[in-house]
């Protein structure tokens, strides 16, 4: 065992020449005495307070030699001199140079703290990743057990903000009586056939330059006047409404709101303000995104097809509308309508495969629906 009374053999590079000098190290008070191995003459005296470890952190189990350096007097700069010692001399040096031992302990503590911090960061990252992976599954399950009364109230609270967004703040709702009555007849025809719905459907047409349609929780469906301009007959409009009814029936919109709200809670925790986080993500993000998964969209399309066939509409007419959207996609990139939906060309083909004869609306109903924005009510 190496002690303070032991004699340590080392190699000194004095910084004046490249020649190595074999020395013996002894502790002399508060300094290390470097004695020439052959003659015993003193080659140098290194104050312990000025000695520094040159090679950084050395593991206790290391068998490699290590080096010491000496600070310039009154400076933090090392002199050119170096002292190379065998690994077994490390306990002697740490015992003889308290400052070096304290510095080593401080570095060790810092490294340990860094390891703990890294482990904590990785743990939080895994927790966040797990949270974002689990939220969609939990939101989908929770949406199926939410009471209908709660869902309806939620839709009523979201509707004003959605209308304000779609109308760019003007808040105009198309309200011509004949158009509203004709549109309601179309809705009732779709509601009367399977798949069954847990709540009545309310369709609102808003005056907006945005080409869009989406369903809110609680059975509310918003159509824009711009979309109504592009729809060429009641069959295509029925297909759009039937698709949104598919979302309502499967409660995709409720799941989307719950998912966005959960993300808002997480953002709020990160920001230190849960209420603000929910406000930023939970509500308005839902209105702006309305991003359903492809699985949800396929379910809504399947439900729409069943409803159209049962109500006597021709799904191929809906395909024509998706052909129009596909042309817009080719020229403008991502379409405004249902931008998160699967490609319009593939959806058009899906509905076209089920072509059949049609049962039209009453002769005046379609014209009345097209003229619904002749009267606008400000909300």
Coordinates of C-alpha atoms in Angstrom, one line a residue:
X1 CA 0.0 0.0 0.0
X2 CA 1.3 3.5 -0.9
X3 CA 1.4 5.9 2.0
X4 CA 2.7 9.4 2.7
X5 CA 5.9 7.8 3.9
X6 CA 6.4 5.9 0.7
X7 CA 9.0 6.9 -1.9
X8 CA 7.4 7.3 -5.3
X9 CA 9.4 6.9 -8.6
X10 CA 8.3 9.3 -11.4
X11 CA 9.6 10.9 -14.6
X12 CA 10.0 14.7 -14.7
X13 CA 9.9 16.8 -17.8
X14 CA 11.2 20.1 -16.6
X15 CA 10.0 22.1 -19.6
X16 CA 13.5 23.3 -20.5
X17 CA 14.4 20.3 -22.6
X18 CA 12.7 17.2 -24.0
X19 CA 14.9 15.0 -21.9
X20 CA 13.1 12.9 -19.2
X21 CA 14.5 12.9 -15.7
X22 CA 14.0 10.0 -13.3
X23 CA 13.0 11.4 -9.9
X24 CA 12.0 10.2 -6.5
X25 CA 9.1 12.1 -4.8
X26 CA 8.9 12.9 -1.1
X27 CA 6.4 15.0 0.8
X28 CA 8.1 17.9 2.4
X29 CA 5.6 19.9 4.4
X30 CA 3.2 21.6 1.9
X31 CA 5.3 20.7 -1.1
X32 CA 6.4 17.7 -3.2
X33 CA 10.2 17.4 -3.3
X34 CA 11.5 16.0 -6.6
X35 CA 14.9 14.3 -6.0
X36 CA 17.1 13.0 -8.8
X37 CA 17.0 9.2 -8.5
X38 CA 20.7 8.7 -9.3
X39 CA 22.3 11.5 -7.3
X40 CA 19.6 12.4 -4.7
X41 CA 19.9 16.1 -5.6
X42 CA 16.9 18.2 -5.5
X43 CA 15.6 18.9 -9.0
X44 CA 12.4 20.8 -8.1
X45 CA 10.1 21.6 -5.3
X46 CA 6.4 21.8 -6.3
X47 CA 4.0 23.5 -3.8
X48 CA 1.0 21.3 -3.3
X49 CA -1.5 24.1 -3.7
X50 CA -0.2 24.8 -7.3
X51 CA -0.3 21.2 -8.5
X52 CA -3.0 20.2 -11.0
X53 CA -4.0 17.0 -12.7
X54 CA -3.2 17.4 -16.5
X55 CA -5.1 14.4 -17.8
X56 CA -8.5 15.4 -16.4
X57 CA -10.5 12.8 -14.5
X58 CA -8.7 9.5 -13.8
X59 CA -10.7 6.5 -12.8
X60 CA -9.5 4.8 -9.6
X61 CA -9.3 1.4 -11.4
X62 CA -7.1 2.8 -14.2
X63 CA -3.7 1.2 -14.6
X64 CA -2.3 3.9 -17.0
X65 CA 0.3 6.5 -15.9
X66 CA -1.0 10.0 -15.2
X67 CA 0.6 13.4 -15.3
X68 CA 0.7 16.4 -13.0
X69 CA 1.3 20.0 -13.9
X70 CA 2.3 23.1 -11.9
X71 CA 0.6 26.5 -12.0
X72 CA 2.6 29.6 -12.7
X73 CA 2.9 31.7 -9.6
X74 CA -0.2 33.9 -9.2
X75 CA -1.7 32.5 -12.4
X76 CA -4.1 29.9 -13.6
X77 CA -1.8 28.9 -16.4
X78 CA 0.3 25.7 -16.2
X79 CA 4.1 25.9 -16.6
X80 CA 5.6 23.6 -19.3
X81 CA 6.9 21.2 -16.7
X82 CA 5.2 17.8 -16.4
X83 CA 5.5 15.0 -13.9
X84 CA 4.5 11.5 -15.1
X85 CA 3.6 9.0 -12.3
X86 CA 2.6 5.4 -12.3
X87 CA -1.1 4.6 -11.6
X88 CA -0.2 3.2 -8.1
X89 CA 1.0 6.6 -7.1
X90 CA -2.5 8.2 -7.3
X91 CA -3.5 7.5 -3.7
X92 CA -0.2 9.1 -2.5
X93 CA -0.8 12.2 -4.6
X94 CA -4.4 12.5 -3.5
X95 CA -3.4 12.2 0.1
X96 CA -0.5 14.6 -0.3
X97 CA -2.3 17.3 -2.3
X98 CA -5.7 18.1 -0.5
X99 CA -6.6 20.7 -3.1
X100 CA -6.3 18.1 -5.8
X101 CA -8.4 15.7 -3.8
X102 CA -11.1 18.3 -3.3
X103 CA -11.1 19.2 -6.9
X104 CA -11.4 15.5 -7.9
X105 CA -14.4 15.1 -5.5
X106 CA -16.0 18.2 -7.0
X107 CA -15.6 16.9 -10.5
X108 CA -16.9 13.5 -9.5
X109 CA -19.9 15.1 -7.9
X110 CA -20.6 17.2 -11.0
X111 CA -20.3 14.2 -13.2
X112 CA -22.7 12.3 -10.9
X113 CA -25.1 15.2 -11.0
X114 CA -24.9 15.3 -14.8
X115 CA -25.7 11.5 -14.9
X116 CA -28.7 12.1 -12.7
X117 CA -29.9 15.0 -14.8
X118 CA -29.5 13.0 -18.0
X119 CA -31.4 10.1 -16.5
X120 CA -34.2 12.6 -15.4
X121 CA -34.3 14.2 -18.9
X122 CA -34.5 10.8 -20.6
X123 CA -37.2 9.7 -18.1
X124 CA -39.3 12.8 -18.9
X125 CA -38.8 12.3 -22.6
X126 CA -40.0 8.7 -22.4
X127 CA -43.0 9.9 -20.3
X128 CA -43.9 12.5 -22.8
X129 CA -43.5 10.1 -25.7
X130 CA -45.7 7.6 -23.9
X131 CA -48.2 10.3 -23.1
X132 CA -48.6 11.3 -26.8
X133 CA -48.8 7.7 -27.9
X134 CA -51.5 6.9 -25.3
X135 CA -53.6 10.0 -25.6
X136 CA -55.3 9.0 -29.0
X137 CA -56.2 5.6 -27.6
X138 CA -57.6 7.0 -24.3
X139 CA -59.4 9.8 -26.1
X140 CA -61.1 7.4 -28.5
X141 CA -62.2 5.2 -25.6
X142 CA -63.4 8.1 -23.5
X143 CA -65.4 9.6 -26.4
X144 CA -67.6 6.5 -26.5
X145 CA -68.8 6.9 -22.9
X146 CA -69.3 10.7 -22.8
X147 CA -72.9 11.5 -22.1
X148 CA -74.8 12.9 -25.1
X149 CA -76.0 15.9 -23.0
X150 CA -72.4 16.8 -22.3
X151 CA -71.4 16.5 -26.0
X152 CA -74.3 18.7 -27.1
X153 CA -73.3 21.4 -24.6
X154 CA -69.7 21.2 -25.8
X155 CA -70.8 21.7 -29.4
X156 CA -72.9 24.7 -28.4
X157 CA -69.9 26.3 -26.7
X158 CA -67.5 25.6 -29.6
X159 CA -69.9 26.7 -32.4
X160 CA -69.6 30.5 -31.9
X161 CA -65.8 30.4 -32.1
X162 CA -66.0 28.1 -35.2
X163 CA -68.4 30.5 -37.0
X164 CA -66.3 33.5 -36.1
X165 CA -63.2 31.7 -37.6
X166 CA -65.0 30.6 -40.7
X167 CA -66.5 34.0 -41.4
X168 CA -63.2 35.8 -40.6
X169 CA -64.9 37.6 -37.7
X170 CA -68.1 38.7 -39.6
X171 CA -70.2 36.0 -38.0
X172 CA -72.7 35.8 -40.9
X173 CA -75.0 32.8 -40.9
X174 CA -77.1 32.1 -44.1
X175 CA -80.8 32.1 -43.0
X176 CA -83.2 32.3 -45.9
X177 CA -86.3 30.5 -44.6
X178 CA -86.9 28.5 -47.8
X179 CA -83.3 27.4 -48.0
X180 CA -83.3 26.4 -44.3
X181 CA -86.5 24.4 -44.7
X182 CA -85.2 22.6 -47.8
X183 CA -81.9 21.9 -46.2
X184 CA -83.7 20.5 -43.1
X185 CA -85.7 18.2 -45.4
X186 CA -82.4 16.8 -46.8
X187 CA -81.1 16.3 -43.3
X188 CA -84.2 14.5 -42.2
X189 CA -84.1 12.2 -45.1
X190 CA -80.5 11.2 -44.2
X191 CA -81.3 10.9 -40.5
X192 CA -84.2 8.5 -41.1
X193 CA -81.9 5.7 -42.3
X194 CA -79.1 3.7 -40.7
X195 CA -76.5 4.0 -39.3
X196 CA -78.5 5.3 -36.3
X197 CA -77.5 8.6 -34.7
X198 CA -77.7 9.3 -30.9
X199 CA -78.7 12.9 -31.4
X200 CA -80.4 15.1 -34.0
X201 CA -78.3 16.8 -36.7
X202 CA -78.3 20.5 -37.1
X203 CA -76.7 22.0 -40.2
X204 CA -75.7 25.6 -40.3
X205 CA -74.5 27.4 -43.5
X206 CA -72.1 30.2 -42.8
X207 CA -71.1 33.0 -45.2
X208 CA -67.4 32.4 -45.8
X209 CA -64.8 32.4 -48.6
X210 CA -63.3 29.2 -47.1
X211 CA -64.1 26.0 -48.9
X212 CA -64.9 23.8 -45.8
X213 CA -67.3 21.6 -44.0
X214 CA -66.9 19.9 -40.6
X215 CA -68.9 18.5 -37.7
X216 CA -68.8 19.8 -34.2
X217 CA -69.5 17.6 -31.1
X218 CA -73.3 17.4 -30.4
X219 CA -74.5 16.9 -33.9
X220 CA -73.8 20.3 -35.4
X221 CA -72.4 20.4 -39.0
X222 CA -71.0 23.7 -40.4
X223 CA -71.0 24.2 -44.2
X224 CA -69.5 27.3 -45.9
X225 CA -71.2 29.3 -48.6
X226 CA -68.1 28.8 -50.8
X227 CA -68.5 25.0 -50.5
X228 CA -72.2 25.3 -51.4
X229 CA -71.3 27.2 -54.5
X230 CA -69.1 24.3 -55.7
X231 CA -71.6 21.6 -55.0
X232 CA -73.5 20.9 -58.3
X233 CA -76.5 18.9 -57.0
X234 CA -78.2 17.7 -53.9
X235 CA -76.7 14.2 -54.3
X236 CA -73.2 15.6 -53.8
X237 CA -74.3 17.7 -50.9
X238 CA -76.0 14.7 -49.3
X239 CA -72.6 12.8 -49.6
X240 CA -70.8 15.6 -47.8
X241 CA -73.4 15.7 -45.0
X242 CA -73.5 11.9 -44.8
X243 CA -69.7 11.9 -44.3
X244 CA -69.9 14.4 -41.5
X245 CA -72.8 12.4 -39.9
X246 CA -70.4 9.5 -40.0
X247 CA -68.0 11.4 -37.8
X248 CA -70.9 12.4 -35.5
X249 CA -72.1 8.9 -35.2
X250 CA -68.7 7.5 -34.4
X251 CA -68.0 10.5 -32.1
X252 CA -64.7 11.2 -33.9
X253 CA -65.1 14.9 -33.2
X254 CA -65.4 14.3 -29.4
X255 CA -62.3 12.1 -29.5
X256 CA -60.5 14.9 -31.4
X257 CA -61.5 17.5 -28.8
X258 CA -60.5 15.3 -25.9
X259 CA -57.1 14.6 -27.6
X260 CA -56.4 18.2 -28.2
X261 CA -57.5 19.1 -24.6
X262 CA -55.1 16.5 -23.2
X263 CA -52.3 18.0 -25.3
X264 CA -53.2 21.4 -24.0
X265 CA -52.9 20.1 -20.4
X266 CA -49.4 18.8 -21.2
X267 CA -48.4 22.1 -22.9
X268 CA -49.8 24.0 -19.9
X269 CA -47.7 21.9 -17.5
X270 CA -44.6 22.7 -19.6
X271 CA -45.5 26.4 -19.7
X272 CA -46.5 26.4 -16.0
X273 CA -50.0 27.5 -16.9
X274 CA -52.5 24.7 -17.5
X275 CA -55.4 27.0 -18.2
X276 CA -53.4 28.8 -20.9
X277 CA -52.2 25.5 -22.4
X278 CA -55.8 24.2 -22.7
X279 CA -56.9 27.5 -24.2
X280 CA -54.1 27.4 -26.8
X281 CA -54.5 23.8 -27.8
X282 CA -57.6 22.2 -26.4
X283 CA -60.2 24.4 -28.0
X284 CA -58.9 26.5 -30.9
X285 CA -56.5 23.9 -32.1
X286 CA -59.4 21.6 -32.5
X287 CA -61.3 24.1 -34.6
X288 CA -58.3 24.9 -36.8
X289 CA -57.1 21.3 -37.3
X290 CA -60.1 19.0 -37.2
X291 CA -57.4 16.4 -38.1
X292 CA -58.9 13.0 -38.2
X293 CA -56.8 9.9 -38.8
X294 CA -57.2 8.0 -42.0
X295 CA -58.9 5.2 -40.0
X296 CA -61.5 7.7 -38.9
X297 CA -62.0 9.1 -42.4
X298 CA -62.4 5.5 -43.8
X299 CA -65.0 4.8 -41.1
X300 CA -66.9 8.1 -41.9
X301 CA -66.8 7.3 -45.7
X302 CA -68.1 3.8 -45.0
X303 CA -71.0 5.1 -42.9
X304 CA -71.7 7.8 -45.5
X305 CA -72.0 5.1 -48.2
X306 CA -74.4 3.1 -46.2
X307 CA -76.5 6.1 -45.4
X308 CA -76.6 7.3 -49.0
X309 CA -77.7 4.0 -50.4
X310 CA -80.3 3.5 -47.7
X311 CA -81.7 7.0 -48.3
X312 CA -81.9 6.6 -52.1
X313 CA -79.0 8.7 -53.2
X314 CA -76.4 7.9 -55.9
X315 CA -72.9 7.6 -54.4
X316 CA -71.4 8.2 -57.8
X317 CA -72.7 11.8 -57.7
X318 CA -70.6 12.3 -54.6
X319 CA -67.6 10.9 -56.6
X320 CA -68.1 13.7 -59.1
X321 CA -67.6 16.3 -56.3
X322 CA -64.4 14.5 -55.2
X323 CA -63.2 14.6 -58.9
X324 CA -63.6 18.4 -58.7
X325 CA -61.5 18.4 -55.5
X326 CA -58.9 16.2 -57.0
X327 CA -58.5 18.7 -59.8
X328 CA -58.0 21.5 -57.2
X329 CA -55.5 19.4 -55.4
X330 CA -53.4 18.9 -58.5
X331 CA -53.3 22.7 -59.1
X332 CA -53.1 24.0 -55.6
X333 CA -51.5 21.3 -53.5
X334 CA -53.3 20.5 -50.2
X335 CA -57.0 21.3 -50.7
X336 CA -58.8 23.6 -48.2
X337 CA -61.7 21.1 -47.8
X338 CA -60.9 18.4 -45.2
X339 CA -57.2 18.9 -45.7
X340 CA -56.3 16.1 -43.4
X341 CA -58.5 13.6 -45.3
X342 CA -57.2 10.9 -47.7
X343 CA -56.7 12.0 -51.3
X344 CA -59.9 13.0 -53.1
X345 CA -59.1 10.9 -56.2
X346 CA -59.1 7.6 -54.2
X347 CA -62.3 8.6 -52.3
X348 CA -64.0 9.4 -55.6
X349 CA -63.3 5.9 -56.9
X350 CA -64.6 4.4 -53.6
X351 CA -68.0 6.1 -54.1
X352 CA -68.1 5.6 -57.9
X353 CA -68.0 1.8 -57.4
X354 CA -71.5 2.0 -55.9
X355 CA -73.3 3.8 -58.7
X356 CA -77.1 3.4 -58.7
X357 CA -80.3 5.3 -59.7
X358 CA -81.3 8.4 -57.7
X359 CA -84.4 9.6 -55.9
X360 CA -84.1 13.4 -56.3
X361 CA -85.4 16.0 -53.9
X362 CA -88.6 17.9 -54.6
X363 CA -88.0 20.2 -57.7
X364 CA -87.7 23.4 -55.8
X365 CA -85.7 22.2 -52.8
X366 CA -82.3 22.3 -54.5
X367 CA -82.8 25.8 -55.8
X368 CA -83.9 26.9 -52.3
X369 CA -80.8 25.4 -50.7
X370 CA -78.5 27.1 -53.2
X371 CA -80.2 30.4 -52.4
X372 CA -80.0 30.0 -48.6
X373 CA -77.5 32.9 -48.3
X374 CA -79.8 35.4 -49.9
X375 CA -80.6 36.2 -46.2
X376 CA -77.7 36.5 -43.8
X377 CA -78.1 36.7 -40.0
X378 CA -75.2 38.1 -38.0
X379 CA -74.4 35.9 -35.0

